[in-house]
C-alpha positions as a printed NumPy array, in Angstrom:
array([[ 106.867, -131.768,  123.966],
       [ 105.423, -135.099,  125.016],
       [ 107.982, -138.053,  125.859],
       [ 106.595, -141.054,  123.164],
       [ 104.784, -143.25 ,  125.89 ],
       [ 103.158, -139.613,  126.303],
       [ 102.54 , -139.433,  122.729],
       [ 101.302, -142.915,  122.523],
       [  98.227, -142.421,  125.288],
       [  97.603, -139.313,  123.891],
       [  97.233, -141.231,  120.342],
       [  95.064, -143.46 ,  121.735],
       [  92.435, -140.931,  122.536],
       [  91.764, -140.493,  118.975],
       [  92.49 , -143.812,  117.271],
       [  90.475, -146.893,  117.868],
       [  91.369, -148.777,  115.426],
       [  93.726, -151.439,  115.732],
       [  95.212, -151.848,  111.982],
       [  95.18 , -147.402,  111.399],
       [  97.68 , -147.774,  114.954],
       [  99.419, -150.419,  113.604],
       [ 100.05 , -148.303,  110.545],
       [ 101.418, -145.312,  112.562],
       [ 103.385, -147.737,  114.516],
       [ 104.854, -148.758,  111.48 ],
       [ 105.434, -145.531,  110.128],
       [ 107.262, -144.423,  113.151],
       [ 109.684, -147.531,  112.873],
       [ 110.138, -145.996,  109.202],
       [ 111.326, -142.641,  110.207],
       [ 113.499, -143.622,  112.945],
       [ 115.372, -146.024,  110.292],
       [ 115.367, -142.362,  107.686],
       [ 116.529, -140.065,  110.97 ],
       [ 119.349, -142.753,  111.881],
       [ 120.039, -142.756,  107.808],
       [ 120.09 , -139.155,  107.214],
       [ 121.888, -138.245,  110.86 ],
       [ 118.584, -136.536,  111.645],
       [ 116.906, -136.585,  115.177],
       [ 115.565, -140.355,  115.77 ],
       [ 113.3  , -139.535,  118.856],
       [ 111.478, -135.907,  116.557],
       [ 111.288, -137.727,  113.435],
       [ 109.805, -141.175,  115.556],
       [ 107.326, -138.721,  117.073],
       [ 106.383, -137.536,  113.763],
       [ 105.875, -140.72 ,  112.185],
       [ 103.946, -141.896,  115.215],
       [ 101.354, -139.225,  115.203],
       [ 101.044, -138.092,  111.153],
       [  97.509, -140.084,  111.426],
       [  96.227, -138.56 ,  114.552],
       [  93.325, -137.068,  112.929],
       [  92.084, -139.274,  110.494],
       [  89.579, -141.153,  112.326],
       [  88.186, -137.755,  113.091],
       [  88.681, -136.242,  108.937],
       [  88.267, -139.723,  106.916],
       [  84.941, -138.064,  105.815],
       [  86.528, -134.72 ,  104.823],
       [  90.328, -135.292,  103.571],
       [  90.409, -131.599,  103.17 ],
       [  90.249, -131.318,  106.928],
       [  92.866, -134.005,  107.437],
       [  96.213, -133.16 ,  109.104],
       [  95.206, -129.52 ,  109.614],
       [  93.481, -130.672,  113.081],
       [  96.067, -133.051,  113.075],
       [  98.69 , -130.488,  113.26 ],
       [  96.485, -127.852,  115.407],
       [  96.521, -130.707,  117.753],
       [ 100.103, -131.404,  118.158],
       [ 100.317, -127.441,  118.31 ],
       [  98.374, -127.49 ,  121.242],
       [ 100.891, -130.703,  122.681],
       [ 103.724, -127.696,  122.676],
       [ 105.482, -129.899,  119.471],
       [ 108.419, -127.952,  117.763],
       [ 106.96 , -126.537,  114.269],
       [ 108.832, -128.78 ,  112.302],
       [ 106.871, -132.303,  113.549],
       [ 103.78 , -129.4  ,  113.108],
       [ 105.048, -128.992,  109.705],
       [ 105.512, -132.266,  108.68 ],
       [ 101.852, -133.938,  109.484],
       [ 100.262, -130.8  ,  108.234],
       [ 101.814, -131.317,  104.728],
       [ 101.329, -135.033,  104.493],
       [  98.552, -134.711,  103.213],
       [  98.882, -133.173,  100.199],
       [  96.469, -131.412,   99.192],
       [  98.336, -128.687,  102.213],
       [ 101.858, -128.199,  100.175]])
């Protein structure tokens, strides 16, 4: 699995645009506050939150597509199954 400042260059290869990163940013922030909550792992869920949107610059035209390459990405990144999990089903329209 990637370290975050990993996660964060590797984000950058697919997101241009400055307010969609600023949402993931946010997002993250969100699920670290949940994880520290809920006594979950901060650094998985941050990860998660961080990179739920990698896709979307790629699938805004097709939101069926969305988080499936998403999570066949992360996949690829080594990412435990449940941060694979999560993104994919984010989207609901996948469970």
């Amino acid at each position: 699995m990637l370290t975050r400042e990993q996660a964060y260059e590797e984000l950058k290869k697919h997101v241009r645009n400055e307010n969609l990163l600023k949402h993931m940013l946010s997002v993250e922030a969100v699920m670290k506050g949940l994880a520290d909550h809920l006594g979950e792992d901060r650094e998985i869920w941050g990860l998660t939150g961080l990179l739920h949107d990698i896709d979307y610059e790629q699938t805004k035209d097709d939101f069926r597509q969305h988080s499936l390459i998403g999570a066949e990405l992360l996949a690829g990144l080594g990412f435990p199954p449940e941060v694979i999990q999560a993104v994919k089903v984010h989207n609901y329209t996948h469970g």
